[in-house]
Coordinates of C-alpha atoms and ligand atoms in Angstrom, one line a residue:
X1 CA 259.1 63.4 -90.6
X2 CA 261.9 65.5 -90.8
X3 CA 265.6 62.7 -91.4
X4 CA 268.7 64.4 -90.0
X5 CA 270.9 65.0 -92.6
X6 CA 274.1 62.5 -92.6
X7 CA 276.5 64.1 -94.9
X8 CA 278.3 67.3 -93.8
X9 CA 277.1 70.3 -96.0
X10 CA 280.4 72.9 -96.7
X11 CA 279.6 76.4 -97.0
X12 CA 276.6 77.1 -94.5
X13 CA 280.0 78.0 -92.7
X14 CA 280.8 75.4 -90.7
X15 CA 277.4 73.7 -90.2
X16 CA 277.8 70.2 -87.9
X17 CA 275.6 68.7 -89.9
X18 CA 272.2 67.1 -88.7
X19 CA 272.3 69.4 -86.1
X20 CA 270.8 72.3 -87.9
X21 CA 270.2 71.1 -91.4
X22 CA 267.9 68.4 -92.1
X23 CA 266.4 66.4 -95.3
X24 CA 262.7 65.8 -94.9
X25 CA 261.4 62.8 -96.3
X26 CA 261.0 61.9 -100.0
X27 CA 257.5 63.0 -101.7
X28 CA 256.1 61.2 -104.8
X29 CA 256.9 63.9 -106.2
X30 CA 260.5 64.8 -106.2
X31 CA 259.9 68.1 -108.1
X32 CA 257.9 69.3 -105.5
X33 CA 260.9 69.9 -103.0
X34 CA 263.0 70.9 -106.3
X35 CA 265.7 67.6 -105.2
X36 CA 265.4 66.7 -108.8
X37 CA 266.6 70.0 -110.1
X38 CA 269.0 70.8 -107.6
X39 CA 272.3 73.4 -108.6
X40 CA 273.9 75.0 -105.5
X41 CA 274.1 77.8 -107.5
X42 CA 272.3 78.4 -110.4
X43 CA 273.4 81.0 -113.2
X44 CA 271.0 84.1 -112.6
X45 CA 269.5 85.2 -115.7
X46 CA 267.9 88.8 -114.8
X47 CA 268.6 91.8 -112.7
X48 CA 266.1 93.6 -110.1
X49 CA 266.6 97.1 -109.0
X50 CA 267.7 98.3 -111.8
X51 CA 271.0 95.7 -112.3
X52 CA 274.2 97.4 -111.7
X53 CA 273.5 100.5 -111.9
X54 CA 270.7 100.4 -109.5
X55 CA 272.6 98.8 -107.2
X56 CA 275.2 101.4 -107.2
X57 CA 272.6 104.0 -106.8
X58 CA 270.7 101.7 -104.4
X59 CA 274.7 101.6 -102.0
X60 CA 275.2 104.9 -102.4
X61 CA 271.8 106.6 -100.9
X62 CA 270.6 104.5 -98.5
X63 CA 274.5 105.8 -96.9
X64 CA 273.4 109.5 -98.1
X65 CA 270.0 109.6 -96.6
X66 CA 270.7 107.9 -94.0
X67 CA 272.8 110.9 -93.0
X68 CA 271.0 113.5 -94.3
X69 CA 268.1 112.3 -92.7
X70 CA 269.9 112.5 -89.5
X71 CA 271.0 116.0 -89.7
X72 CA 267.8 117.2 -90.7
X73 CA 265.0 118.1 -88.4
X74 CA 267.8 119.4 -85.4
X75 CA 267.3 122.7 -83.3
X76 CA 268.9 124.4 -86.4
X77 CA 266.2 123.8 -88.7
X78 CA 263.8 121.8 -90.4
X79 CA 262.4 122.5 -94.8
X80 CA 261.0 124.5 -95.0
X81 CA 262.7 127.4 -93.3
X82 CA 262.2 128.0 -96.1
X83 CA 264.1 126.0 -98.5
X84 CA 266.6 127.2 -100.1
X85 CA 267.9 128.7 -97.1
X86 CA 268.0 124.4 -95.4
X87 CA 270.0 123.0 -98.3
X88 CA 272.4 126.1 -99.1
X89 CA 272.9 125.3 -94.9
X90 CA 273.4 121.9 -95.5
X91 CA 275.8 122.6 -98.8
X92 CA 277.6 124.4 -97.3
X93 CA 278.6 121.8 -94.0
X94 CA 279.3 120.0 -96.3
X95 CA 282.3 122.0 -98.0
X96 CA 283.7 121.7 -94.4
X97 CA 286.5 119.5 -93.4
X98 CA 284.7 119.3 -89.7
X99 CA 281.6 117.6 -91.3
X100 CA 283.5 115.1 -92.8
X101 CA 285.6 114.6 -90.3
X102 CA 282.2 114.6 -87.8
X103 CA 281.3 111.3 -89.6
X104 CA 283.8 109.2 -87.5
X105 CA 283.5 108.8 -83.7
X106 CA 285.9 106.4 -82.2
X107 CA 283.4 106.2 -79.0
X108 CA 280.5 105.9 -81.0
X109 CA 281.4 102.6 -82.6
X110 CA 282.8 101.4 -79.8
X111 CA 279.1 101.5 -78.2
X112 CA 277.7 100.4 -81.4
X113 CA 280.1 97.6 -81.5
X114 CA 279.2 96.3 -77.5
X115 CA 275.5 97.0 -79.0
X116 CA 276.0 94.6 -82.2
X117 CA 278.0 92.0 -79.7
X118 CA 275.2 92.5 -77.3
X119 CA 272.6 90.9 -79.5
X120 CA 274.7 88.4 -80.7
X121 CA 275.5 87.2 -77.0
X122 CA 272.1 87.5 -76.7
X123 CA 271.1 84.8 -79.1
X124 CA 273.6 82.6 -77.9
X125 CA 273.2 82.6 -74.3
X126 CA 269.1 83.6 -73.5
X127 CA 267.0 80.4 -73.9
X128 CA 264.4 79.7 -77.0
X129 CA 262.9 77.0 -79.0
X130 CA 264.8 75.9 -82.5
X131 CA 262.4 75.6 -85.2
X132 CA 262.9 74.4 -88.9
X133 CA 262.6 76.0 -91.3
X134 CA 260.7 76.2 -95.0
X135 CA 262.1 73.4 -97.1
X136 CA 265.2 74.8 -98.9
X137 CA 265.4 73.9 -103.0
X138 CA 267.9 70.8 -102.6
X139 CA 265.4 69.3 -99.6
X140 CA 266.9 70.2 -97.0
X141 CA 265.8 72.1 -93.7
X142 CA 267.9 74.6 -91.3
X143 CA 266.6 75.1 -87.6
X144 CA 266.7 78.9 -86.3
X145 CA 266.6 79.6 -82.9
X146 CA 263.4 81.9 -81.2
X147 CA 264.7 84.0 -78.8
X148 CA 264.3 87.8 -80.2
X149 CA 261.3 88.4 -78.0
X150 CA 263.3 87.5 -75.0
X151 CA 266.5 88.6 -76.6
X152 CA 264.4 92.1 -76.7
X153 CA 263.2 92.1 -72.9
X154 CA 266.7 92.0 -71.8
X155 CA 268.1 94.7 -73.7
X156 CA 265.4 97.0 -72.0
X157 CA 266.2 95.7 -69.0
X158 CA 269.9 96.1 -69.8
X159 CA 269.0 99.4 -70.5
X160 CA 267.0 100.6 -67.8
X161 CA 270.0 99.2 -65.4
X162 CA 272.9 101.3 -67.4
X163 CA 269.9 104.3 -66.9
X164 CA 269.4 104.2 -63.7
X165 CA 273.9 103.5 -63.2
X166 CA 274.5 105.7 -65.3
X167 CA 272.0 108.9 -64.8
X168 CA 269.5 109.8 -67.3
X169 CA 271.8 111.8 -69.2
X170 CA 273.5 108.9 -70.6
X171 CA 270.8 108.9 -73.0
X172 CA 271.9 112.3 -74.6
X173 CA 275.2 110.1 -75.8
X174 CA 272.2 109.4 -78.2
X175 CA 271.7 112.1 -79.6
X176 CA 275.2 113.5 -79.4
X177 CA 276.4 111.1 -81.1
X178 CA 274.0 110.1 -84.2
X179 CA 275.7 110.9 -86.9
X180 CA 278.9 108.1 -85.7
X181 CA 276.5 105.3 -84.6
X182 CA 275.2 105.5 -88.3
X183 CA 278.7 105.6 -89.7
X184 CA 279.6 102.2 -87.3
X185 CA 276.5 101.0 -88.5
X186 CA 277.8 101.7 -92.0
X187 CA 280.9 100.0 -91.3
X188 CA 279.2 96.9 -90.2
X189 CA 276.6 96.1 -93.0
X190 CA 279.3 96.3 -95.3
X191 CA 281.8 94.7 -93.5
X192 CA 278.9 91.7 -93.5
X193 CA 278.5 91.9 -97.1
X194 CA 281.8 91.3 -98.2
X195 CA 281.9 88.5 -95.4
X196 CA 279.3 86.5 -96.9
X197 CA 280.0 87.4 -100.0
X198 CA 283.6 86.1 -100.1
X199 CA 282.0 83.3 -97.6
X200 CA 279.7 82.4 -100.5
X201 CA 282.2 81.6 -103.1
X202 CA 282.6 78.0 -100.6
X203 CA 281.8 75.1 -102.2
X204 CA 278.7 74.1 -102.0
X205 CA 277.2 76.9 -101.2
X206 CA 273.5 77.1 -101.2
X207 CA 273.2 80.4 -103.9
X208 CA 270.0 82.7 -104.2
X209 CA 268.6 82.2 -107.5
X210 CA 268.8 85.9 -108.1
X211 CA 271.9 86.2 -106.6
X212 CA 274.4 84.8 -109.1
X213 CA 274.2 86.8 -111.7
X214 CA 278.2 87.0 -111.8
X215 CA 278.3 90.6 -111.7
X216 CA 280.2 91.2 -108.9
X217 CA 279.0 95.0 -107.8
X218 CA 275.5 93.8 -108.3
X219 CA 275.9 90.5 -106.4
X220 CA 277.2 91.8 -103.6
X221 CA 274.7 94.2 -103.3
X222 CA 271.4 91.8 -103.9
X223 CA 273.4 88.8 -102.1
X224 CA 275.0 85.6 -103.0
X225 CA 274.4 83.1 -100.0
X226 CA 270.9 82.5 -99.5
X227 CA 271.5 81.3 -96.3
X228 CA 275.3 82.7 -94.9
X229 CA 275.6 81.4 -91.5
X230 CA 278.9 81.0 -88.6
X231 CA 277.8 77.3 -87.6
X232 CA 274.1 77.2 -86.6
X233 CA 274.1 81.0 -86.3
X234 CA 272.3 82.2 -89.3
X235 CA 273.0 85.7 -90.0
X236 CA 270.5 86.6 -92.7
X237 CA 267.4 86.1 -89.8
X238 CA 269.1 87.5 -87.4
X239 CA 269.9 90.9 -88.5
X240 CA 266.4 91.2 -90.4
X241 CA 264.8 90.7 -87.0
X242 CA 267.1 92.1 -83.9
X243 CA 270.0 94.3 -84.0
X244 CA 268.3 96.8 -86.3
X245 CA 264.8 97.2 -84.9
X246 CA 265.4 96.5 -81.6
X247 CA 267.8 99.1 -81.6
X248 CA 265.1 101.1 -83.2
X249 CA 263.1 101.3 -80.6
X250 CA 266.2 102.5 -77.8
X251 CA 266.8 105.4 -80.3
X252 CA 263.4 106.2 -79.7
X253 CA 263.7 106.4 -76.3
X254 CA 266.7 108.4 -76.1
X255 CA 265.0 110.6 -78.5
X256 CA 261.9 111.0 -76.0
X257 CA 264.2 111.3 -73.3
X258 CA 266.3 114.4 -75.3
X259 CA 262.6 116.0 -75.5
X260 CA 262.4 115.7 -71.5
X261 CA 265.8 117.3 -71.3
X262 CA 264.8 119.7 -72.8
X263 CA 261.5 120.9 -71.8
X264 CA 261.8 119.0 -69.2
X265 CA 257.8 117.2 -69.9
X266 CA 257.7 114.2 -72.4
X267 CA 254.4 115.4 -74.9
X268 CA 251.6 113.5 -76.2
X269 CA 252.9 113.3 -79.8
X270 CA 256.4 112.2 -78.5
X271 CA 254.1 109.4 -76.2
X272 CA 252.2 108.6 -79.5
X273 CA 255.3 107.9 -81.6
X274 CA 257.0 105.7 -79.3
X275 CA 254.1 103.8 -78.4
X276 CA 253.7 102.9 -82.1
X277 CA 256.7 102.2 -83.0
X278 CA 257.2 99.8 -79.6
X279 CA 254.2 98.0 -80.8
X280 CA 255.8 97.4 -84.1
X281 CA 258.6 95.8 -83.0
X282 CA 257.1 93.8 -80.3
X283 CA 254.5 92.3 -82.3
X284 CA 257.3 92.0 -85.7
X285 CA 259.4 90.1 -82.3
X286 CA 256.9 88.6 -81.0
X287 CA 256.2 86.8 -83.8
X288 CA 259.5 85.8 -85.1
X289 CA 258.5 82.2 -86.7
X290 CA 256.4 84.4 -89.2
X291 CA 259.8 86.0 -91.6
X292 CA 260.9 82.4 -92.3
X293 CA 257.9 82.7 -94.7
X294 CA 258.4 85.8 -96.1
X295 CA 260.8 86.0 -99.2
X296 CA 263.6 87.4 -98.1
X297 CA 264.2 84.5 -95.9
X298 CA 263.3 82.0 -98.2
X299 CA 264.5 83.5 -101.7
X300 CA 266.5 86.6 -101.8
X301 CA 269.9 86.1 -100.7
X302 CA 271.5 88.5 -97.5
X303 CA 274.0 91.1 -99.4
X304 CA 274.7 95.4 -99.1
X305 CA 270.6 95.9 -100.1
X306 CA 269.7 93.5 -96.8
X307 CA 272.5 94.0 -94.3
X308 CA 272.3 98.3 -94.9
X309 CA 268.4 98.1 -95.0
X310 CA 268.5 96.3 -91.5
X311 CA 271.1 97.3 -89.6
X312 CA 271.5 101.4 -91.0
X313 CA 267.5 102.4 -92.6
X314 CA 265.5 100.8 -89.9
X315 CA 266.8 101.9 -87.1
X316 CA 268.4 105.6 -88.3
X317 CA 265.8 106.3 -90.8
X318 CA 261.9 105.2 -89.2
X319 CA 262.5 107.0 -86.2
X320 CA 263.0 109.9 -87.8
X321 CA 259.3 111.7 -86.4
X322 CA 260.7 111.4 -83.1
X323 CA 263.9 113.1 -83.9
X324 CA 261.9 115.9 -84.9
X325 CA 260.0 115.1 -81.8
X326 CA 262.8 116.0 -80.0
X327 CA 263.7 119.0 -81.8
X328 CA 260.5 120.4 -82.3
X329 CA 258.3 119.2 -79.3
X330 CA 254.3 118.9 -80.2
X331 CA 250.9 118.8 -78.4
X332 CA 248.0 117.4 -79.5
X333 CA 245.1 117.2 -77.0
X334 CA 243.1 114.9 -76.3
X335 CA 240.9 115.3 -79.4
X336 CA 244.2 115.3 -81.7
X337 CA 245.2 112.3 -79.3
X338 CA 242.0 110.0 -80.2
X339 CA 242.8 110.6 -83.7
X340 CA 245.6 109.5 -84.3
X341 CA 245.3 106.8 -81.9
X342 CA 242.1 105.5 -83.9
X343 CA 244.1 105.9 -87.7
X344 CA 247.0 103.7 -86.0
X345 CA 244.3 100.9 -84.9
X346 CA 242.5 100.5 -88.1
X347 CA 246.5 100.1 -89.6
X348 CA 247.4 97.7 -86.6
X349 CA 244.0 95.6 -86.6
X350 CA 244.2 94.9 -91.0
X351 CA 248.3 94.3 -90.6
X352 CA 247.8 92.1 -88.0
X353 CA 244.5 89.7 -88.8
X354 CA 245.9 89.7 -92.4
X355 CA 248.6 88.1 -91.3
X356 CA 246.9 86.3 -88.6
X357 CA 244.6 84.3 -91.8
X358 CA 247.2 83.7 -94.3
X359 CA 249.8 82.2 -91.0
X360 CA 246.6 80.0 -89.6
X361 CA 246.0 78.7 -92.9
X362 CA 249.5 78.2 -94.1
X363 CA 249.7 76.8 -90.1
X364 CA 247.0 74.6 -91.1
X365 CA 244.5 76.5 -88.4
X366 CA 241.2 78.2 -90.0
X367 CA 239.5 79.3 -87.2
X368 CA 237.3 81.8 -89.6
X369 CA 236.1 79.2 -92.1
X370 CA 237.6 81.0 -94.9
X371 CA 237.0 80.5 -98.3
X372 CA 239.7 79.2 -100.0
X373 CA 241.1 77.8 -103.4
X374 CA 242.9 74.2 -104.5
X375 CA 245.5 74.5 -106.3
X376 CA 248.3 72.4 -108.9
X377 CA 251.2 73.6 -106.6
X378 CA 249.6 71.8 -103.5
X379 CA 249.1 75.0 -101.3
X380 CA 245.4 76.4 -101.1
X381 CA 245.1 80.1 -101.7
X382 CA 242.4 82.1 -99.6
X383 CA 239.7 83.6 -101.5
X384 CA 237.6 85.7 -98.3
X385 CA 238.1 87.8 -95.6
X386 CA 240.7 89.9 -95.8
X387 CA 242.3 88.3 -98.6
X388 CA 239.0 87.6 -100.5
X389 CA 239.2 91.6 -100.1
X390 CA 242.9 92.4 -102.2
X391 CA 246.3 90.5 -102.6
X392 CA 248.5 92.3 -100.4
X393 CA 245.8 93.6 -97.3
X394 CA 248.3 93.1 -95.2
X395 CA 250.7 96.3 -96.7
X396 CA 247.6 98.2 -96.7
X397 CA 247.6 98.1 -93.0
X398 CA 251.5 98.6 -92.8
X399 CA 251.2 101.8 -94.8
X400 CA 247.9 102.7 -92.7
X401 CA 250.4 102.7 -89.5
X402 CA 252.9 104.3 -91.3
X403 CA 250.4 107.0 -91.9
X404 CA 249.6 107.4 -88.4
X405 CA 253.0 107.3 -86.7
X406 CA 253.9 110.2 -88.5
X407 CA 250.6 112.8 -87.6
X408 CA 251.4 113.3 -84.4
X409 CA 254.5 115.8 -85.5
X410 CA 252.2 117.6 -87.5
X411 CA 252.0 119.0 -91.1
X412 CA 254.6 122.2 -90.2
X413 CA 257.3 120.1 -92.7
X414 CA 256.7 117.2 -95.2
X415 CA 259.8 115.7 -93.9
X416 CA 258.5 113.8 -91.3
X417 CA 256.1 112.1 -94.3
X418 CA 259.6 111.0 -94.8
X419 CA 258.9 107.6 -94.3
X420 CA 255.2 106.3 -95.4
X421 CA 256.4 108.1 -98.7
X422 CA 259.5 105.2 -99.4
X423 CA 257.8 102.6 -97.8
X424 CA 254.5 102.9 -100.5
X425 CA 257.5 103.2 -102.8
X426 CA 258.8 99.9 -101.4
X427 CA 255.6 98.1 -100.8
X428 CA 254.5 98.7 -104.2
X429 CA 257.6 97.6 -105.5
X430 CA 257.2 94.2 -103.2
X431 CA 253.9 93.6 -104.4
X432 CA 255.6 93.4 -108.2
X433 CA 258.2 91.0 -107.3
X434 CA 255.5 88.6 -105.2
X435 CA 253.0 89.0 -107.6
X436 CA 255.1 87.7 -110.4
X437 CA 256.8 85.3 -108.1
X438 CA 253.2 83.6 -107.4
X439 CA 252.5 83.6 -111.1
X440 CA 255.6 81.4 -111.8
X441 CA 254.8 79.2 -108.1
X442 CA 251.1 79.0 -109.5
X443 CA 251.1 79.2 -113.1
X444 CA 247.4 79.1 -114.3
X445 CA 245.8 78.8 -110.5
X446 CA 247.3 82.5 -110.4
X447 CA 245.3 83.8 -113.4
X448 CA 242.3 82.1 -111.8
X449 CA 242.5 83.7 -108.1
X450 CA 244.0 87.5 -109.7
X451 CA 240.5 87.4 -111.4
X452 CA 238.6 86.6 -108.4
X453 CA 240.8 89.2 -106.5
X454 CA 242.0 92.1 -108.8
X455 CA 242.6 94.3 -106.4
X456 CA 246.8 94.5 -105.7
X457 CA 246.2 96.5 -102.2
X458 CA 243.5 98.9 -101.8
X459 CA 240.2 97.6 -102.8
X460 CA 238.9 98.9 -105.9
X461 CA 241.8 101.3 -106.7
X462 CA 244.4 99.1 -107.2
Ligands
NDP1 P1 253.2 88.4 -97.5 O1 253.2 88.2 -95.8 O2 252.2 89.3 -97.9 O3 253.1 87.0 -98.0 C1 253.2 86.9 -99.9 C2 252.5 85.8 -99.4 O4 251.5 84.6 -98.8 C3 252.8 84.6 -101.3 O5 253.7 84.6 -101.4 C4 252.4 83.5 -101.2 O6 253.0 82.4 -100.5 C5 251.0 83.2 -99.7 N1 249.8 84.0 -100.6 C6 250.1 84.8 -101.5 N2 248.0 85.0 -101.2 C7 247.4 84.1 -100.2 C8 246.4 83.7 -100.6 N3 245.1 83.9 -100.9 N4 246.2 82.9 -99.4 C9 247.6 82.3 -98.4 N5 248.2 82.3 -98.7 C10 248.8 83.9 -100.3 O7 254.6 88.8 -97.7 P2 255.7 89.6 -97.1 O8 256.8 88.8 -96.8 O9 256.1 90.8 -98.1 O10 255.2 90.4 -95.9 C11 254.8 89.7 -94.3 C12 254.4 91.4 -94.0 O11 255.6 91.5 -93.6 C13 253.8 92.8 -94.3 O12 253.1 92.5 -93.8 C14 254.7 93.3 -94.5 O13 253.5 95.0 -94.7 C15 255.5 93.6 -93.6 N6 256.4 93.9 -94.5 C16 257.4 95.4 -93.7 C17 258.9 95.9 -93.9 C18 259.0 96.7 -93.2 O14 260.5 97.6 -93.9 N7 258.2 97.1 -92.1 C19 259.2 95.6 -95.6 C20 258.6 94.4 -96.1 C21 257.5 93.3 -95.3 P3 252.9 81.0 -100.6 O15 251.7 80.5 -101.3 O16 253.6 80.5 -101.2 O17 252.4 80.9 -99.1

């Protein structure tokens, strides 16, 4: 049973106490919900992501690569073309003031702001169930509005309406103002990172255990507040699932429109790329509640790393294959299409089925009668099915899908394969962090599980 918390909780915006934050019943073991040890802002004792130097590196590298990838693979060239000419052209362009001045684009900034405002409004206006998140360190739970999927549908309808009124050519705005849109999203990411950082110093704000080192740059980057909110509007989950993911799909559609405008048709390769990305976005938003158990939500703070990842990195770099195909159309034919589809289905099957097995299991269901092992912590661990093959089968499926998104671009450039390479690094690092967290959560039981399931991501290899 869930009780409404009676005293107000400061520091989570103007949270109306009892409206979205609840106190769970004491269990026999108060340690289980951490209430006995609760401290709002415990001092973090170690750095991740290379500490302040790593934070500075990522803070610089993400904008740089977002612009660079945005400029790459346009009609004026894509590596290797040869490489030295490619880099010298880029370097020359960066030495001109018009390049730097061109990064700011007032029209694009208004369009981006309008987009962001729409998604916020949709969160507020569109209907959705309110559900509880997991128990926090102080024993309370936050509630979250679930209307991401209907926001996606409404956004596509709105986009289609705008195209019907303004004409198909209006979609070319995206291609022509790409760098300006990147800048606008970066400004939004920086602004939000500062907002949540300053907000996190309000009394009683629950900090992420890893986000309060006392080093301002690092804490701003990694995220000091665990669940920054404005009223019941949860800034972290909102950004994780809505503005960036939906925009990614809309940008893809605009890139397909650009190809159509240039060659009078949309190639099979472009259809596949857009379709694959669409499936991924639809899947994520349809399963919105699943993110509430992910470490980004349960453990990590919200700082520049997540804001820029959600708002700039995902929409403007994950669709690089579509950007390439807009400038360099490719035809795959029936055989090529079938081959690429097969790779994608394999990845999607592993990804969806393994995530489904775990979500069902964590929600008290076990339709496949999978075996599991009990732990002292109370939550059992699956030991058969996908989770008996390796400790992160969902990452494996995700990686196979990532490769299938690139195959339609062919092999003329390595650049379109940027995403799976980056994603491999991200997921290996994430697997290390998760294994470390599980070793801490489960103690000796985790060692037993690791003996039973020794592979991390690729059965028998890693
Ligand atoms: P996972 O869904 O892999 O969850 C890890 C947690 O699952 C562990 O902390 C543990 O938590 C639980 N768990 C581990 N082993 C078992 C087991 N054998 N049985 C039952 N539960 C177990 O975490 P992620 O959030 O990293 O990934 C979710 C999805 O999101 C993945 O498919 C991933 O590929 C994708 N993703 C995509 C990204 C992108 O940019 N496209 C970025 C990051 C992730 P506990 O025991 O406490 O429940």
